[in-house]
Coordinates of C-alpha atoms in Angstrom, one line a residue:
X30 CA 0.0 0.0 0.0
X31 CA 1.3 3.7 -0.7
X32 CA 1.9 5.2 2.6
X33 CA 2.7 8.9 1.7
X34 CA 3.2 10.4 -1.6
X35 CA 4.5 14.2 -1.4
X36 CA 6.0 16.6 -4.0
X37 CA 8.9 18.4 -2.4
X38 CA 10.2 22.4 -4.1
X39 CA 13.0 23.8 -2.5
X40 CA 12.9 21.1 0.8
X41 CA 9.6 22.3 1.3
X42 CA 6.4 20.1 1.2
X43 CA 4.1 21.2 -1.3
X44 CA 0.6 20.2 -2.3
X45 CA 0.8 18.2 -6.0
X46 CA -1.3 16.4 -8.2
X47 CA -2.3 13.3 -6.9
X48 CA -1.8 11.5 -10.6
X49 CA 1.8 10.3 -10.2
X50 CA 2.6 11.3 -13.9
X51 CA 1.7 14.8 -13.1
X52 CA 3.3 15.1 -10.4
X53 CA 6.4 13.6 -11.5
X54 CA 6.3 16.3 -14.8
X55 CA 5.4 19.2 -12.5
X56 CA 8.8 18.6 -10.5
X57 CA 11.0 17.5 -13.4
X58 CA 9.6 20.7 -14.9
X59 CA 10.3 22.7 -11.7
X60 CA 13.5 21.6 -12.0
X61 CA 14.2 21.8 -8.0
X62 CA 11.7 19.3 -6.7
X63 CA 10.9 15.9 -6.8
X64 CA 8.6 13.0 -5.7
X65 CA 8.8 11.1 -3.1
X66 CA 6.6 8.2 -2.9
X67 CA 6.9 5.8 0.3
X68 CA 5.1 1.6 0.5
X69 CA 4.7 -0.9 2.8
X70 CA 4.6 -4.6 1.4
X71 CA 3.2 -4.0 -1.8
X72 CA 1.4 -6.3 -4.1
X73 CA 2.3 -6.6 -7.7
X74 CA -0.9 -4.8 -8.8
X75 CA -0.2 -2.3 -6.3
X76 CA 3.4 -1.9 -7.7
X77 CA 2.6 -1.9 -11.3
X78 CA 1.6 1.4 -11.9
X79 CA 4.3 2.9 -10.2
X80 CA 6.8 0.7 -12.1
X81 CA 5.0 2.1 -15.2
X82 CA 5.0 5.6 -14.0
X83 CA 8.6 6.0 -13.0
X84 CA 10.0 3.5 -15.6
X85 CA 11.6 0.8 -13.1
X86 CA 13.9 -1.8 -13.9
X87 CA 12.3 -5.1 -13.9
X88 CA 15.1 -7.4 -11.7
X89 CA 14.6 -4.4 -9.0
X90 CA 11.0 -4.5 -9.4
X91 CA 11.2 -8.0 -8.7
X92 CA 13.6 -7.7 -5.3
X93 CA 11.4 -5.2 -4.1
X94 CA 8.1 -7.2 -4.0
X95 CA 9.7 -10.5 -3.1
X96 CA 12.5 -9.2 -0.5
X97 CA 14.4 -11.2 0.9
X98 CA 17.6 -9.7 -0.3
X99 CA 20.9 -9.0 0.8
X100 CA 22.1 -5.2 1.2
X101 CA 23.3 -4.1 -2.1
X102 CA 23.8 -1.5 -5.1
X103 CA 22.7 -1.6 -8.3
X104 CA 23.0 0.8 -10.7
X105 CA 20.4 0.9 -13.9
X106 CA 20.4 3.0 -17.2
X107 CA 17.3 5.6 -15.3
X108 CA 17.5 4.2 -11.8
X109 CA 19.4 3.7 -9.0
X110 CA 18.4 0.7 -6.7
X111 CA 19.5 0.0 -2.9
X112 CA 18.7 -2.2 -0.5
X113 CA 19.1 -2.0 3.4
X114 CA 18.2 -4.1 6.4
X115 CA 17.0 -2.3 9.0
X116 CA 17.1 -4.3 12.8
X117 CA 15.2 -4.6 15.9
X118 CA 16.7 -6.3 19.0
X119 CA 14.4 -7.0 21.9
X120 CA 16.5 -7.6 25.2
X121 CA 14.0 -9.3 26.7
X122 CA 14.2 -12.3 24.2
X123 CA 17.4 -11.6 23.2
X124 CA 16.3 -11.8 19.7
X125 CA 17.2 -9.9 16.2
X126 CA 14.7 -9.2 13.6
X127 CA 15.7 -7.6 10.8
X128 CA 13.3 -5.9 8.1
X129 CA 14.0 -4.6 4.4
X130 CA 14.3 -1.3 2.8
X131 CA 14.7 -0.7 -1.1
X132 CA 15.2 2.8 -2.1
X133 CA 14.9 3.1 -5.9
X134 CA 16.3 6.9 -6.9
X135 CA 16.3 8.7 -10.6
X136 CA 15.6 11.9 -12.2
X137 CA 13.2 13.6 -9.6
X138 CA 12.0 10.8 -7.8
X139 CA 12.6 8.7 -5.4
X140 CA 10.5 5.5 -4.6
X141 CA 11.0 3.5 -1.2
X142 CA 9.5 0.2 -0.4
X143 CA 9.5 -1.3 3.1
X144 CA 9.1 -4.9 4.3
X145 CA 8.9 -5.3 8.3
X146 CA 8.5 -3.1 11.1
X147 CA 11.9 -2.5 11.6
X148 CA 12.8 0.9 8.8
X149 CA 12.6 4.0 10.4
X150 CA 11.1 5.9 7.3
X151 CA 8.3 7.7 9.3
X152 CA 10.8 9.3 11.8
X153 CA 13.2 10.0 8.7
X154 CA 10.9 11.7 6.4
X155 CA 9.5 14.0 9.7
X156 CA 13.1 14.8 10.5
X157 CA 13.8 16.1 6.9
X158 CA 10.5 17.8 6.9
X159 CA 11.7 19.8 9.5
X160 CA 14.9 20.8 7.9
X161 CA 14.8 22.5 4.7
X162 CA 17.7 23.3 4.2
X163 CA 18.9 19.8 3.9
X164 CA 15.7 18.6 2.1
X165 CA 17.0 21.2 -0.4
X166 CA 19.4 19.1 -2.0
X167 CA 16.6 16.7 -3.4
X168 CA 17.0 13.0 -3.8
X169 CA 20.3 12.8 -2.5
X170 CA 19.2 13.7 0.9
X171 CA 16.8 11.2 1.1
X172 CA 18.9 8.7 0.7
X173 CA 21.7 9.8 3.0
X174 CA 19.2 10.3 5.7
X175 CA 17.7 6.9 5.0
X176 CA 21.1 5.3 5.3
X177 CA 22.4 7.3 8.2
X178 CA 19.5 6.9 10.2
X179 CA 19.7 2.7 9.5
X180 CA 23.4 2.7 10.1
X181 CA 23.0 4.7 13.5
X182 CA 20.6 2.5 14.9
X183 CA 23.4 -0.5 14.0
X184 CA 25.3 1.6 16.6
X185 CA 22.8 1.5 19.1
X186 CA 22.1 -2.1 18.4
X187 CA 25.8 -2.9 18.8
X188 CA 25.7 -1.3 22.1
X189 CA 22.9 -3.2 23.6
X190 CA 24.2 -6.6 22.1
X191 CA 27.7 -5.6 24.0
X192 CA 25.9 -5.2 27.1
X193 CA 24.0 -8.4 27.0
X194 CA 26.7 -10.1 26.2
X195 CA 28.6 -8.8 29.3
X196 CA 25.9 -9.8 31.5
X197 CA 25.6 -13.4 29.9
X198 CA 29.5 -14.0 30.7
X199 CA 29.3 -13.1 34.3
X200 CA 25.9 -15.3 34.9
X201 CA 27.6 -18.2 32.8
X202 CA 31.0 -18.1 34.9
X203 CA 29.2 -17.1 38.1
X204 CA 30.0 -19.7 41.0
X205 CA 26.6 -19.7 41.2
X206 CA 25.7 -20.7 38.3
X207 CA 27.3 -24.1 38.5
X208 CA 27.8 -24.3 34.9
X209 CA 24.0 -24.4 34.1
X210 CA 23.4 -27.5 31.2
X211 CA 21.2 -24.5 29.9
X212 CA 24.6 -22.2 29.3
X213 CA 25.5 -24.0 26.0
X214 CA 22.2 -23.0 24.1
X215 CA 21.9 -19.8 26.0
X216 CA 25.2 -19.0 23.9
X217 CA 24.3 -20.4 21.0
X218 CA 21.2 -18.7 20.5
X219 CA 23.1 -15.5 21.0
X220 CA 25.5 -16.0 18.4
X221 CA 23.0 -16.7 16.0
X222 CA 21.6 -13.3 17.1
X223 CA 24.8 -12.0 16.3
X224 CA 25.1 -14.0 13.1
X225 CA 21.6 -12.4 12.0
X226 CA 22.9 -8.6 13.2
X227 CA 25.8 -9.3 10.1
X228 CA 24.0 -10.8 7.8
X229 CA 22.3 -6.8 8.0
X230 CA 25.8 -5.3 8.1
X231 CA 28.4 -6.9 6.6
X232 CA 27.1 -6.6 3.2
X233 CA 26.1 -3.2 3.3
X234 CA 29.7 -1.9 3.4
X235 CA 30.9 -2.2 -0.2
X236 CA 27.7 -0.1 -1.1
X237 CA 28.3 2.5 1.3
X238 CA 31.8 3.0 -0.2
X239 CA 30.6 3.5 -3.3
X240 CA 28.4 5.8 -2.9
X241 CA 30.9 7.8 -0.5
X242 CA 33.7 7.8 -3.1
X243 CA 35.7 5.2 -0.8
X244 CA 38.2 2.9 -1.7
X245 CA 38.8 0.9 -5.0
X246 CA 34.8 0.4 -5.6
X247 CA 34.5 4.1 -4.6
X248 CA 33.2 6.2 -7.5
X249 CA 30.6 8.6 -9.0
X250 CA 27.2 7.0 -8.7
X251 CA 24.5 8.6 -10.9
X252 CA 21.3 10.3 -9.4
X253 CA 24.2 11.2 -6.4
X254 CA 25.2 14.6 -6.0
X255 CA 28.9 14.5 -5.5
X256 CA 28.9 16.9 -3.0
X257 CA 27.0 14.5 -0.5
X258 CA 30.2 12.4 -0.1
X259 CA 31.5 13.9 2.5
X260 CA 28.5 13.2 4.6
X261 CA 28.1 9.8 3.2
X262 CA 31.7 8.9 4.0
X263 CA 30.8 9.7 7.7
X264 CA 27.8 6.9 7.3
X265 CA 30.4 4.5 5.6
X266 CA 33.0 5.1 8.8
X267 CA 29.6 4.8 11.5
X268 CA 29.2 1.4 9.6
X269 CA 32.8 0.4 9.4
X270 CA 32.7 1.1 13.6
X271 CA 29.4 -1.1 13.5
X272 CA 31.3 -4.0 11.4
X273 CA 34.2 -3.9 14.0
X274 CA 32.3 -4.4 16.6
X275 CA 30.0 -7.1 15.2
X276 CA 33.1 -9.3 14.6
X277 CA 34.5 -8.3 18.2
X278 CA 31.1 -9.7 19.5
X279 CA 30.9 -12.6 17.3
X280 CA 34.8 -13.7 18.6
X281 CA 34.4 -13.2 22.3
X282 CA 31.1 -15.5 22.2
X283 CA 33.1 -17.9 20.9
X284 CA 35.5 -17.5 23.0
X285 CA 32.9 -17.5 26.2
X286 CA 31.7 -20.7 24.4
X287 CA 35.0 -22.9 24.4
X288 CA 36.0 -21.4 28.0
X289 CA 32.1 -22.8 29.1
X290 CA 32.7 -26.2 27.3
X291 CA 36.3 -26.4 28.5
X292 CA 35.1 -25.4 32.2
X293 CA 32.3 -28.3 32.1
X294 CA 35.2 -30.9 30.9
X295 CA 37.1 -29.9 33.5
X296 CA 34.1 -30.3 36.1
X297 CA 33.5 -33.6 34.6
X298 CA 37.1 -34.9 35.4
X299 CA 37.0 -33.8 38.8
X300 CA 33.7 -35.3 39.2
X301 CA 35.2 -38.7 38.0
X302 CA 37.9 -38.5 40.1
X303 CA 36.1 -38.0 42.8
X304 CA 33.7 -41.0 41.7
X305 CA 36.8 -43.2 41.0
X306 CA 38.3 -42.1 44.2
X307 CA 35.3 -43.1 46.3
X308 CA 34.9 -46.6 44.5
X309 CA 38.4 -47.4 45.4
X310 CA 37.2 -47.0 48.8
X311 CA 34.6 -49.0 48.6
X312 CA 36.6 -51.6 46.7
X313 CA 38.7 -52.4 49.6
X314 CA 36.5 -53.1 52.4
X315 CA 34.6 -55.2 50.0
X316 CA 37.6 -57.4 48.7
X317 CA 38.3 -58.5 52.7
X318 CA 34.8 -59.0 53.1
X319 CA 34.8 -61.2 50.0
X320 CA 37.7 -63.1 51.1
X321 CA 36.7 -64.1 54.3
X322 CA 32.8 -65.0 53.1
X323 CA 34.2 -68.2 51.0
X324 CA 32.9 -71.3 52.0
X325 CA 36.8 -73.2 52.9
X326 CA 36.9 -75.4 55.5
X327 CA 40.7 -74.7 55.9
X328 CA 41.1 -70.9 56.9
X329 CA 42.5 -71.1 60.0
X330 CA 41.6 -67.5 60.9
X331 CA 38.2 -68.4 60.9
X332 CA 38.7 -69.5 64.0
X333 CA 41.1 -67.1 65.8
X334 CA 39.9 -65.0 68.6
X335 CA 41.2 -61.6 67.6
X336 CA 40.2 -61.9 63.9
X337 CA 37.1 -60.0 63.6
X338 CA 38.2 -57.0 65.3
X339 CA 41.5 -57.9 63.4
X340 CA 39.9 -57.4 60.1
X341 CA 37.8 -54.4 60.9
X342 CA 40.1 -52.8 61.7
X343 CA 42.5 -52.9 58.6
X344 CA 40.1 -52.1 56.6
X345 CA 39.4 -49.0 58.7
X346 CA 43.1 -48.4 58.5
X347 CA 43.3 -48.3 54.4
X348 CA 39.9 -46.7 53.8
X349 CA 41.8 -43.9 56.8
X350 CA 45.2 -44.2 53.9
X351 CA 43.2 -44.0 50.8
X352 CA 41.2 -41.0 51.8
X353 CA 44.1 -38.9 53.3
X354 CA 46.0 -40.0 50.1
X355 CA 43.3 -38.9 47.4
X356 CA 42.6 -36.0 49.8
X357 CA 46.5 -34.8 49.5
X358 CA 45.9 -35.4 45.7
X359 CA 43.1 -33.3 45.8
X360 CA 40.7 -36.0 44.7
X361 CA 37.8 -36.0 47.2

């Protein structure tokens, strides 16, 4: 469904035609406006006359109404198509959600389509309502804002993953924890949190550089005004910051996980030990007692006065032996 449709003339909101042909001639003719035209999850029929309308590539029509797509760039002959994942993490269930956001951008237009509730379009477009003076500088704007405001709440993201994470450690190698059985898949489900939170990022990076001029893939993009680079570069370093700390998190929960799995090995040999050192124990008593209950007629100390007081108390003598001993040996 078409959300909001708006004709924009010098950053400033204006009241258009509600044909989308008209409108999109009034601000091509205007020369310092364009469209912009936000959806949510729509159908084919919906999408179809704005793919006529605005003359959209066919492969991006498709992404955008099937989703489902990584972060990417994609530059056509009278269109420029991106795609961004917008995330939600909810502490409470520890969980990541991620959402989509295509932007399609050309000659006084620009089109977005969102899938999920994660894309903070709403709050963007208000924000740029509300400054004219960047709204001004037409399509590029959107799509800076669009990006900086996805990429910032990466940061923020980031930032509640890295706390979560610190409290997870200290309640996995709490004393008091015991090494919970539940620890294992406690960790694992957060690294496939994590693993979700890069699938988001990682792959936005080489599109960010482009389009701030960065690197060896960094270069003019059409529909971008140059001059934006500057402020796009400081989206494409916010994002490098978020990628950083994405692989910091993703190697200290594996690292949390060996030291878990390596802490309940190591509980499990002492617990052996201490099982094997306790059977010993028991072993000896019961070898004595085995001896003397065999049905021989020749054992002479069957039939000795002092040997039942004799025999209990060797065996209380090596069960005393063998506990100081595994006790020294830190056994028991």
């Amino acid at each position: 469904m078409i959300v909001d449709c708006a004709l924009y003339r010098r950053g400033r909101r204006t009241e258009g035609p509600e044909d989308l042909s008209d409108a999109l001639e009034q601000a091509r003719a205007a020369g310092d406006a364009f469209v912009w035209i936000g959806l949510h999850e729509p159908t084919e029929k919906e999408f179809d006359l704005v793919t006529e309308e605005f003359g959209l590539h066919p492969l991006a029509v498709e992404d955008a109404l099937k989703a489902h797509q990584r972060p990417k760039l994609e530059v056509y002959e009278d269109s420029l198509f991106m795609v961004l994942k917008p995330v939600v993490y909810e502490p409470e269930s520890d969980t990541v959600s991620s959402g989509e956001l295509m932007l399609f951008m050309g000659d006084s237009f620009v089109v977005t389509v969102r899938h999920g509730e994660g894309a903070p379009l709403g709050r963007v477009r208000d924000r740029l309502e509300a400054e004219p003076e960047v709204l001004e500088h037409g399509t590029t704007a959107v799509l800076y804002a669009i990006a900086d405001a996805v990429v910032d709440h990466y940061l923020e993201v980031a930032d509640e993953l890295q706390t979560d994470l610190e409290v997870l450690e200290t309640e996995v190698f709490s004393p008091d924890s015991g090494g919970s059985r539940n620890s294992a898949s406690r960790i694992y489900r957060f690294k496939r949190q994590i693993l979700e939170f890069r699938r988001a990022t990682g792959p936005l990076a080489m599109p960010v550089a482009r389009l701030a001029g960065v690197g060896p893939n960094g270069r003019s993009v059409p529909y971008v005004d140059e001059s934006a680079q500057p402020y796009l570069r400081d989206v494409h370093d916010h994002l490098t910051r978020v990628n950083e700390s994405v692989e910091g998190l993703d190697r200290l929960v594996t690292d949390v996980l060996s030291a878990h799995l390596a802490q309940m090995s190591v509980r499990q040999n002492d617990d052996m030990r201490k099982i094997s050192a306790w059977a010993a124990m028991a072993a000896v008593p019961t070898m004595i007692a085995g001896v003397y209950g065999m049905n021989f007629d020749h054992m002479p100390e069957l039939h000795w006065e002092w040997t039942y007081p004799a025999v209990i108390l060797l065996m209380v003598v090596l069960e005393v032996v063998l506990f100081r001993m595994f006790k020294r040996r830190g056994w028991l």
